[in-house]
Structure formats: C-alpha cells, structure tokens
mmCIF file of C-alpha atoms in Angstrom:
data_model
loop_
_atom_site.group_PDB
_atom_site.id
_atom_site.type_symbol
_atom_site.label_atom_id
_atom_site.label_comp_id
_atom_site.label_asym_id
_atom_site.label_seq_id
_atom_site.Cartn_x
_atom_site.Cartn_y
_atom_site.Cartn_z
ATOM 1 C CA MET A 1 111.912 108.236 82.749
ATOM 2 C CA LYS A 2 114.436 110.404 80.948
ATOM 3 C CA PRO A 3 116.601 112.415 83.327
ATOM 4 C CA LEU A 4 117.790 115.934 82.589
ATOM 5 C CA GLY A 5 121.294 114.685 81.951
ATOM 6 C CA ASN A 6 123.185 116.777 84.500
ATOM 7 C CA SER A 7 123.608 114.658 87.618
ATOM 8 C CA ASN A 8 125.629 117.424 89.338
ATOM 9 C CA ARG A 9 122.700 119.815 89.383
ATOM 10 C CA PRO A 10 122.228 121.359 92.865
ATOM 11 C CA ASP A 11 119.639 119.690 95.099
ATOM 12 C CA ARG A 12 117.626 122.884 95.438
ATOM 13 C CA GLU A 13 117.303 123.392 91.703
ATOM 14 C CA ILE A 14 116.114 119.814 91.151
ATOM 15 C CA LEU A 15 113.565 120.085 93.957
ATOM 16 C CA GLU A 16 112.251 123.411 92.662
ATOM 17 C CA ARG A 17 111.689 121.834 89.259
ATOM 18 C CA VAL A 18 110.075 118.713 90.739
ATOM 19 C CA ALA A 19 107.852 120.972 92.849
ATOM 20 C CA ALA A 20 106.793 122.814 89.698
ATOM 21 C CA GLY A 21 105.768 119.545 88.023
ATOM 22 C CA ASP A 22 108.875 118.983 85.856
ATOM 23 C CA ARG A 23 108.891 115.245 85.027
ATOM 24 C CA ALA A 24 112.480 115.264 83.723
ATOM 25 C CA ALA A 25 113.639 116.638 87.095
ATOM 26 C CA LEU A 26 111.740 113.841 88.837
ATOM 27 C CA ALA A 27 113.537 111.344 86.591
ATOM 28 C CA GLU A 28 116.860 112.890 87.574
ATOM 29 C CA LEU A 29 115.925 112.623 91.232
ATOM 30 C CA TYR A 30 115.071 108.949 90.671
ATOM 31 C CA THR A 31 118.431 108.391 88.948
ATOM 32 C CA ARG A 32 120.218 109.856 91.962
ATOM 33 C CA ASP A 33 118.182 108.464 94.850
ATOM 34 C CA GLY A 34 115.874 105.763 93.460
ATOM 35 C CA ALA A 35 118.327 102.865 93.843
ATOM 36 C CA ALA A 36 119.027 103.718 97.503
ATOM 37 C CA ALA A 37 115.296 104.063 98.141
ATOM 38 C CA TYR A 38 114.689 100.589 96.663
ATOM 39 C CA ARG A 39 117.462 98.993 98.732
ATOM 40 C CA HIS A 40 116.235 100.726 101.874
ATOM 41 C CA ALA A 41 112.687 99.450 101.342
ATOM 42 C CA LEU A 42 113.972 95.968 100.501
ATOM 43 C CA TRP A 43 115.966 95.768 103.738
ATOM 44 C CA ILE A 44 112.891 96.655 105.751
ATOM 45 C CA LEU A 45 110.376 94.504 103.866
ATOM 46 C CA ARG A 46 112.526 91.628 102.508
ATOM 47 C CA ARG A 47 110.218 91.319 99.524
ATOM 48 C CA PRO A 48 111.168 92.910 96.137
ATOM 49 C CA ALA A 49 107.580 93.423 94.983
ATOM 50 C CA ASP A 50 106.765 95.340 98.177
ATOM 51 C CA ALA A 51 109.962 97.395 97.877
ATOM 52 C CA GLU A 52 108.982 98.399 94.330
ATOM 53 C CA ASP A 53 105.518 99.426 95.548
ATOM 54 C CA VAL A 54 107.042 101.589 98.256
ATOM 55 C CA VAL A 55 109.457 103.328 95.855
ATOM 56 C CA GLN A 56 106.649 103.953 93.381
ATOM 57 C CA THR A 57 104.465 105.441 96.118
ATOM 58 C CA VAL A 58 107.303 107.667 97.288
ATOM 59 C CA PHE A 59 108.114 109.065 93.837
ATOM 60 C CA VAL A 60 104.471 109.572 92.865
ATOM 61 C CA THR A 61 104.025 111.437 96.167
ATOM 62 C CA LEU A 62 107.049 113.584 95.323
ATOM 63 C CA ALA A 63 105.490 114.371 91.932
ATOM 64 C CA VAL A 64 102.396 115.861 93.568
ATOM 65 C CA ARG A 65 103.878 117.344 96.728
ATOM 66 C CA GLY A 66 104.409 120.769 95.160
ATOM 67 C CA GLY A 67 105.671 123.723 97.189
ATOM 68 C CA GLU A 68 106.408 121.647 100.305
ATOM 69 C CA LEU A 69 109.560 120.427 98.534
ATOM 70 C CA LEU A 70 110.991 123.945 98.546
ATOM 71 C CA GLY A 71 111.721 123.567 102.260
ATOM 72 C CA VAL A 72 113.726 120.329 101.810
ATOM 73 C CA ARG A 73 117.471 120.685 102.382
ATOM 74 C CA ARG A 74 118.735 117.227 101.490
ATOM 75 C CA PRO A 75 116.632 115.107 99.114
ATOM 76 C CA ALA A 76 118.350 111.827 100.068
ATOM 77 C CA SER A 77 117.335 112.219 103.740
ATOM 78 C CA TYR A 78 113.836 113.369 102.816
ATOM 79 C CA ILE A 79 113.297 110.383 100.499
ATOM 80 C CA ALA A 80 114.739 107.979 103.089
ATOM 81 C CA ALA A 81 112.272 109.317 105.676
ATOM 82 C CA MET A 82 109.404 108.789 103.218
ATOM 83 C CA VAL A 83 110.596 105.229 102.495
ATOM 84 C CA HIS A 84 110.832 104.551 106.242
ATOM 85 C CA HIS A 85 107.224 105.579 106.852
ATOM 86 C CA GLU A 86 105.781 103.901 103.749
ATOM 87 C CA ALA A 87 107.667 100.635 104.336
ATOM 88 C CA LEU A 88 106.695 100.392 108.002
ATOM 89 C CA ALA A 89 103.051 101.100 107.108
ATOM 90 C CA LEU A 90 103.152 98.299 104.540
ATOM 91 C CA LEU A 91 104.939 95.988 106.987
ATOM 92 C CA ARG A 92 102.037 96.403 109.437
ATOM 93 C CA HIS A 93 99.398 95.777 106.781
ATOM 94 C CA PRO A 94 97.398 92.677 107.753
ATOM 95 C CA ASP A 95 97.138 91.362 104.159
ATOM 96 C CA ARG A 96 100.850 91.520 103.487
ATOM 97 C CA GLN A 97 102.470 88.345 102.166
ATOM 98 C CA ALA A 98 105.355 86.633 103.967
ATOM 99 C CA ASP A 99 108.970 87.746 103.546
ATOM 100 C CA GLU A 100 111.095 86.034 100.905
ATOM 101 C CA GLY A 101 114.574 84.525 101.152
ATOM 102 C CA ALA A 102 117.346 85.981 103.277
ATOM 103 C CA GLU A 103 119.851 85.825 100.395
ATOM 104 C CA LEU A 104 118.152 88.651 98.484
ATOM 105 C CA LEU A 105 119.380 91.328 100.913
ATOM 106 C CA LEU A 106 122.888 91.322 99.403
ATOM 107 C CA GLU A 107 124.073 90.936 95.817
ATOM 108 C CA ALA A 108 125.593 87.624 94.759
ATOM 109 C CA HIS A 109 129.380 87.318 94.302
ATOM 110 C CA SER A 110 131.372 85.334 91.787
ATOM 111 C CA ASP A 111 134.088 84.869 94.423
ATOM 112 C CA ALA A 112 133.308 81.666 96.368
ATOM 113 C CA GLY A 113 134.647 82.960 99.708
ATOM 114 C CA LEU A 114 132.638 86.169 99.522
ATOM 115 C CA GLU A 115 129.565 84.231 98.444
ATOM 116 C CA VAL A 116 129.784 82.034 101.574
ATOM 117 C CA GLU A 117 130.129 85.171 103.691
ATOM 118 C CA ARG A 118 127.189 86.804 101.883
ATOM 119 C CA LEU A 119 124.889 83.846 102.546
ATOM 120 C CA ALA A 120 125.884 83.771 106.227
ATOM 121 C CA LEU A 121 125.303 87.521 106.552
ATOM 122 C CA GLY A 122 121.951 87.210 104.755
ATOM 123 C CA ARG A 123 120.782 84.518 107.175
ATOM 124 C CA ALA A 124 121.900 86.593 110.154
ATOM 125 C CA LEU A 125 120.260 89.766 108.825
ATOM 126 C CA ALA A 126 117.015 87.893 108.231
ATOM 127 C CA LYS A 127 116.848 87.088 111.957
ATOM 128 C CA LEU A 128 116.882 90.775 112.896
ATOM 129 C CA ASP A 129 113.658 92.736 113.026
ATOM 130 C CA ALA A 130 112.927 95.339 110.370
ATOM 131 C CA THR A 131 114.030 98.401 112.351
ATOM 132 C CA GLN A 132 117.302 96.711 113.349
ATOM 133 C CA ARG A 133 118.077 95.835 109.720
ATOM 134 C CA GLU A 134 117.100 99.355 108.685
ATOM 135 C CA VAL A 135 119.611 101.053 110.986
ATOM 136 C CA VAL A 136 122.378 98.810 109.614
ATOM 137 C CA PHE A 137 121.415 99.659 106.032
ATOM 138 C CA LEU A 138 121.163 103.405 106.641
ATOM 139 C CA ARG A 139 124.522 103.523 108.423
ATOM 140 C CA VAL A 140 126.614 101.034 106.447
ATOM 141 C CA HIS A 141 125.190 101.136 102.938
ATOM 142 C CA ALA A 142 123.471 104.529 102.663
ATOM 143 C CA GLY A 143 126.163 106.368 104.664
ATOM 144 C CA PHE A 144 123.875 108.499 106.827
ATOM 145 C CA THR A 145 125.066 109.867 110.161
ATOM 146 C CA PHE A 146 123.382 108.749 113.395
ATOM 147 C CA ARG A 147 121.860 112.232 113.688
ATOM 148 C CA GLU A 148 120.312 111.983 110.201
ATOM 149 C CA ILE A 149 119.017 108.477 110.895
ATOM 150 C CA GLY A 150 117.482 109.709 114.143
ATOM 151 C CA ARG A 151 115.709 112.564 112.387
ATOM 152 C CA MET A 152 114.279 110.406 109.620
ATOM 153 C CA THR A 153 113.142 107.578 111.910
ATOM 154 C CA GLY A 154 111.934 109.772 114.767
ATOM 155 C CA VAL A 155 114.300 108.630 117.521
ATOM 156 C CA SER A 156 117.190 110.317 119.311
ATOM 157 C CA LEU A 157 120.786 110.231 118.146
ATOM 158 C CA PHE A 158 121.753 108.208 121.242
ATOM 159 C CA THR A 159 119.012 105.647 120.628
ATOM 160 C CA VAL A 160 120.195 105.169 117.050
ATOM 161 C CA ALA A 161 123.851 104.847 118.054
ATOM 162 C CA SER A 162 123.147 102.340 120.819
ATOM 163 C CA ARG A 163 120.703 100.397 118.627
ATOM 164 C CA TYR A 164 123.333 100.173 115.896
ATOM 165 C CA ARG A 165 125.971 98.863 118.270
ATOM 166 C CA LEU A 166 123.594 96.305 119.787
ATOM 167 C CA VAL A 167 122.608 95.119 116.314
ATOM 168 C CA LEU A 168 126.242 94.617 115.318
ATOM 169 C CA ILE A 169 126.863 92.645 118.532
ATOM 170 C CA ARG A 170 123.827 90.492 117.788
ATOM 171 C CA LEU A 171 124.968 89.982 114.192
ATOM 172 C CA ARG A 172 128.363 88.903 115.441
ATOM 173 C CA ARG A 173 126.762 86.343 117.740
ATOM 174 C CA LEU A 174 124.497 85.106 114.973
ATOM 175 C CA LEU A 175 127.460 84.691 112.645
ATOM 176 C CA GLU A 176 129.283 82.709 115.329
ATOM 177 C CA GLY A 177 126.225 80.545 115.957
ATOM 178 C CA GLU A 178 125.831 81.741 119.564
ATOM 179 C CA ASP A 179 122.421 83.393 119.076
ATOM 180 C CA GLU A 180 119.975 81.220 117.155
ATOM 181 C CA MET B 1 132.366 92.079 123.375
ATOM 182 C CA ARG B 2 135.481 93.857 122.188
ATOM 183 C CA ARG B 3 135.189 96.820 119.867
ATOM 184 C CA GLY B 4 137.352 95.097 117.254
ATOM 185 C CA GLU B 5 134.832 92.270 116.893
ATOM 186 C CA VAL B 6 132.021 94.744 116.211
ATOM 187 C CA ASP B 7 134.211 96.570 113.698
ATOM 188 C CA GLU B 8 134.873 93.264 111.943
ATOM 189 C CA VAL B 9 131.125 92.725 111.428
ATOM 190 C CA GLU B 10 130.894 96.239 109.981
ATOM 191 C CA ARG B 11 133.765 95.466 107.608
ATOM 192 C CA GLN B 12 132.054 92.253 106.501
ATOM 193 C CA LEU B 13 128.856 94.165 105.765
ATOM 194 C CA ARG B 14 130.757 96.786 103.767
ATOM 195 C CA ARG B 15 132.239 94.076 101.537
ATOM 196 C CA HIS B 16 128.760 93.414 100.151
ATOM 197 C CA ARG B 17 126.167 95.523 98.369
ATOM 198 C CA PRO B 18 122.389 95.372 98.513
ATOM 199 C CA PRO B 19 120.855 94.573 95.112
ATOM 200 C CA THR B 20 120.002 97.251 92.558
ATOM 201 C CA ALA B 21 116.460 98.184 91.670
ATOM 202 C CA PRO B 22 114.964 96.461 88.618
ATOM 203 C CA GLU B 23 115.206 98.615 85.474
ATOM 204 C CA ALA B 24 111.486 98.276 84.869
ATOM 205 C CA LEU B 25 110.782 100.203 88.067
ATOM 206 C CA ALA B 26 111.710 103.547 86.463
ATOM 207 C CA ASP B 27 109.231 102.920 83.622
ATOM 208 C CA ARG B 28 106.587 101.869 86.122
ATOM 209 C CA ILE B 29 107.010 105.127 88.020
ATOM 210 C CA THR B 30 106.960 107.135 84.777
ATOM 211 C CA ALA B 31 103.650 105.532 83.843
ATOM 212 C CA ALA B 32 102.193 106.164 87.297
ATOM 213 C CA VAL B 33 103.295 109.813 87.312
ATOM 214 C CA GLY B 34 102.071 110.268 83.716
ATOM 215 C CA ALA B 35 98.641 109.034 84.749
ATOM 216 C CA LEU B 36 98.293 111.829 87.298
ATOM 217 C CA ALA B 37 95.586 114.305 86.390
ATOM 218 C CA ALA B 38 97.666 117.453 86.749
ATOM 219 C CA PRO B 39 101.309 118.162 87.502
ATOM 220 C CA ALA B 40 102.249 119.710 90.811
ATOM 221 C CA THR B 41 102.289 123.459 91.101
ATOM 222 C CA VAL B 42 103.949 125.787 93.565
ATOM 223 C CA ALA B 43 101.656 128.280 95.289
ATOM 224 C CA TRP B 44 102.949 131.861 95.630
ATOM 225 C CA SER B 45 102.589 131.535 99.404
ATOM 226 C CA ASP B 46 104.963 128.540 99.376
ATOM 227 C CA ARG B 47 107.481 130.481 97.300
ATOM 228 C CA LEU B 48 107.205 133.362 99.736
ATOM 229 C CA TRP B 49 107.541 131.149 102.804
ATOM 230 C CA PHE B 50 110.435 129.031 101.563
ATOM 231 C CA SER B 51 112.389 131.839 99.888
ATOM 232 C CA ARG B 52 115.510 132.681 101.899
ATOM 233 C CA ALA B 53 115.136 136.432 101.282
ATOM 234 C CA ALA B 54 111.529 136.371 102.440
ATOM 235 C CA ARG B 55 112.448 134.456 105.615
ATOM 236 C CA LEU B 56 115.201 136.934 106.398
ATOM 237 C CA GLY B 57 112.691 139.739 105.804
ATOM 238 C CA TRP B 58 110.192 138.159 108.209
ATOM 239 C CA ALA B 59 112.877 137.710 110.850
ATOM 240 C CA ALA B 60 114.051 141.320 110.466
ATOM 241 C CA ALA B 61 110.468 142.600 110.755
ATOM 242 C CA VAL B 62 109.881 140.606 113.957
ATOM 243 C CA LEU B 63 113.140 141.922 115.453
ATOM 244 C CA LEU B 64 112.175 145.503 114.547
ATOM 245 C CA LEU B 65 108.767 145.067 116.170
ATOM 246 C CA LEU B 66 110.387 143.711 119.324
ATOM 247 C CA ALA B 67 112.861 146.592 119.416
ATOM 248 C CA ALA B 68 110.037 149.123 118.976
ATOM 249 C CA GLU B 69 108.000 147.436 121.714
ATOM 250 C CA ILE B 70 110.919 147.600 124.144
ATOM 251 C CA ALA B 71 111.755 151.218 123.246
ATOM 252 C CA LEU B 72 108.179 152.415 123.658
ATOM 253 C CA ALA B 73 107.336 150.492 126.814
ATOM 254 C CA PRO B 74 107.231 152.718 129.977
ATOM 255 C CA GLY B 75 110.155 151.754 132.175
ATOM 256 C CA LYS B 76 110.441 151.928 135.973
ATOM 257 C CA ALA B 77 112.877 154.816 135.722
ATOM 258 C CA GLY B 78 110.822 156.688 133.122
ATOM 259 C CA PRO B 79 109.473 160.182 133.725
ATOM 260 C CA PRO B 80 106.236 160.453 135.738
ATOM 261 C CA ARG B 81 103.086 160.953 133.778
ATOM 262 C CA PRO B 82 102.085 164.629 133.654
ATOM 263 C CA GLU B 83 98.731 164.163 135.263
ATOM 264 C CA GLN B 84 96.644 161.519 136.949
ATOM 265 C CA PRO B 85 93.108 162.712 136.440
ATOM 266 C CA HIS B 86 91.595 159.668 138.163
ATOM 267 C CA ALA B 87 93.385 160.620 141.400
ATOM 268 C CA LEU B 88 92.588 164.340 141.240
ATOM 269 C CA PRO B 89 89.156 164.356 143.000
ATOM 270 C CA ALA B 90 90.563 162.446 145.967
ATOM 271 C CA MET B 91 93.508 164.834 146.196
ATOM 272 C CA VAL B 92 91.188 167.847 146.078
ATOM 273 C CA GLY B 93 89.252 166.351 148.996
ATOM 274 C CA LEU B 94 92.473 165.630 150.886
ATOM 275 C CA ALA B 95 93.798 169.178 150.331
ATOM 276 C CA LEU B 96 90.503 170.604 151.576
ATOM 277 C CA ASP B 97 90.509 168.327 154.646
ATOM 278 C CA LEU B 98 94.042 169.412 155.486
ATOM 279 C CA ARG B 99 93.159 173.019 154.751
ATOM 280 C CA LEU B 100 96.076 173.215 152.294
ATOM 281 C CA ASP B 101 96.399 175.615 149.422
ATOM 282 C CA PRO B 102 94.159 174.349 146.531
ATOM 283 C CA SER B 103 97.217 174.109 144.237
ATOM 284 C CA TRP B 104 98.388 171.147 146.404
ATOM 285 C CA SER B 105 95.637 168.896 145.100
ATOM 286 C CA GLU B 106 97.069 169.054 141.549
ATOM 287 C CA ARG B 107 100.650 168.664 142.766
ATOM 288 C CA LEU B 108 99.779 165.587 144.852
ATOM 289 C CA ALA B 109 97.712 164.085 142.039
ATOM 290 C CA ALA B 110 100.734 164.448 139.714
ATOM 291 C CA ALA B 111 102.861 162.588 142.316
ATOM 292 C CA GLU B 112 105.113 165.599 142.527
ATOM 293 C CA THR B 113 107.650 165.326 145.321
ATOM 294 C CA PRO B 114 107.118 168.251 147.674
ATOM 295 C CA ALA B 115 110.049 170.478 148.521
ATOM 296 C CA ALA B 116 111.210 170.607 152.180
ATOM 297 C CA SER B 117 109.178 173.726 152.771
ATOM 298 C CA GLY B 118 106.138 172.049 151.237
ATOM 299 C CA LEU B 119 106.595 168.988 153.489
ATOM 300 C CA ALA B 120 106.783 171.258 156.528
ATOM 301 C CA GLU B 121 103.515 172.858 155.381
ATOM 302 C CA ILE B 122 101.876 169.429 155.087
ATOM 303 C CA HIS B 123 103.178 168.275 158.477
ATOM 304 C CA ALA B 124 101.918 171.448 160.076
ATOM 305 C CA ALA B 125 98.504 170.921 158.487
ATOM 306 C CA VAL B 126 98.390 167.301 159.721
ATOM 307 C CA ASP B 127 99.471 168.308 163.228
ATOM 308 C CA ALA B 128 96.737 170.912 163.282
ATOM 309 C CA LEU B 129 94.004 168.344 162.740
#
C-alpha cells in the first residue's frame, strides 16, 4: 500500500477519503494505526498468523464500510474496538490452533539484563487470560484512557480500572514466583 | 500490596515494546482490498446525517417545533373558549327549568361568571322551585 504521504492529515479528512473508497487514504490509515492493531491482536491471540488475519479483516472491513466512517471521531479507538471484537471472535473459534510462545509478546533486547526481564514478563503475561493481557496492552502500550478502553471493550470505566490494577498485582506475584 | 510495587510492574512493562507487524502484511491487505468488487461509496443520506451543519439544523428544527408546541398549547390560565356548543342544549334545558331569561343558557354554556346581580337572580330562581 502506498500512503498519501502526509501523516499529519486530520483524522476526519482521512476517514472521509477512506469512506469514499480512496485506497491511498486506507494505506495512510494503515501506516498510522496498523502496527498498533497488529500488536493489540497479537496480545489477545498470542499467535502472529491469527493477528495478521485479524488486522487484514479489520482493514478490508474499513475499505467497504462507507458512510458509517463519517461518524467516527477517533480512528485509533474505532480500529481498536474492531480488533477487540474480531480477535475475541477468532479466540472462541473451535478450530483455532494453540497459542505460540510467550516470548513473542515483547520485542527482543540486545541488553542481557533487559532480555532476562523480557522473558520473565513474557512468561507472566502468557499466564493471564486474553482480556487481562488486552487491558494491559491498551493502557501501557497503546496509551488509551480507562474510559476509552471501557467504550471499546463494552465495560464500565470502573471495571476497566479495577481489572487493570488486579492484573498488575497478579503480574507482580507471577514475577515473584508467588502465583504459579 | 503497596502502590509502589504495582507501579514498578508498570515501569517494567513500559521498558519493553510489543513486536512490529511484518512488512508483508501491508501488501497482503492491499491485495485483499484490491480484490474487492467495488470501492466503498458514501450515500447522500450518510453525508447529510454525519455533517455537522445538518445535525445542528436538525437540532434547531426540533427545538423550534418544541417551542411552537409549548406556545400553542392551551394553558390552565388561558382565556376561556368562546362557546361550548356541546353544553348548550343542557344549559337551555336548565334555564327553562329555572325559568331564567333565555340569554342565560348561552352565558352558562360559555362558562361565563355571573355578576352578583345575576347570581341573585339564579338563587331566587332556585329558591322558587
């Protein structure tokens, strides 16, 4: 895909062009939000091939959604909500293959100390369920607010905030070897 | 668990990044979108609905309708209706029974408040029954 070349273009203008069938605008949207969508799907599904399928489904859906996109305020939240629904649907599919290694959730480091920490975090994250990992990703790596996460996942702000805190407590225990 | 310990886990997570998407994924999506039969289009109704000016226009029209409804609705303190034709035959009968002047039937049907002299006339007629 060849993007339009102006990554500072306003969200509304990009969405209007995507809605009208402009493929270059779709490519620009992918350049801006595609990587986050892939990471989000990967953290839910823990399988790169499945994450790619989800991102492809999301962007093909965006290409045909048409006028509905004109009502979208923030593309990143809208795409994250689509990834959430697609990934959970795939996760529940009975023919889905097993998850892959825990180490693929975070990028490798050349620094030995950070690499040890990464592997420990990966193992701990792999023990969480998909929705627990998702809230960590959306908060820590995607930078969404609890309110935005609540809207895109269909739960209240308070549920998201308390879930996030409980997940961090559990991660801490897993990292200390208290919760196996 | 102390808050600091939870914050430390958050800091550890922030020191690492999830992996990037494979470069081939963009080409895969391009091929999938290119294989679609027809590009998306925007219906005029969608443009109308999602346009900010149109939404403001709709909201203004609804407010105007509400204001007109309130202004035209008969209030409790509003003026009495000039005539009540459905009540007139009964009032004619009542005026005849009380042997009142025939003009009373119309005045009673219009819910007109009688003057003191008129009330005295009615009381006298009732007492005479």
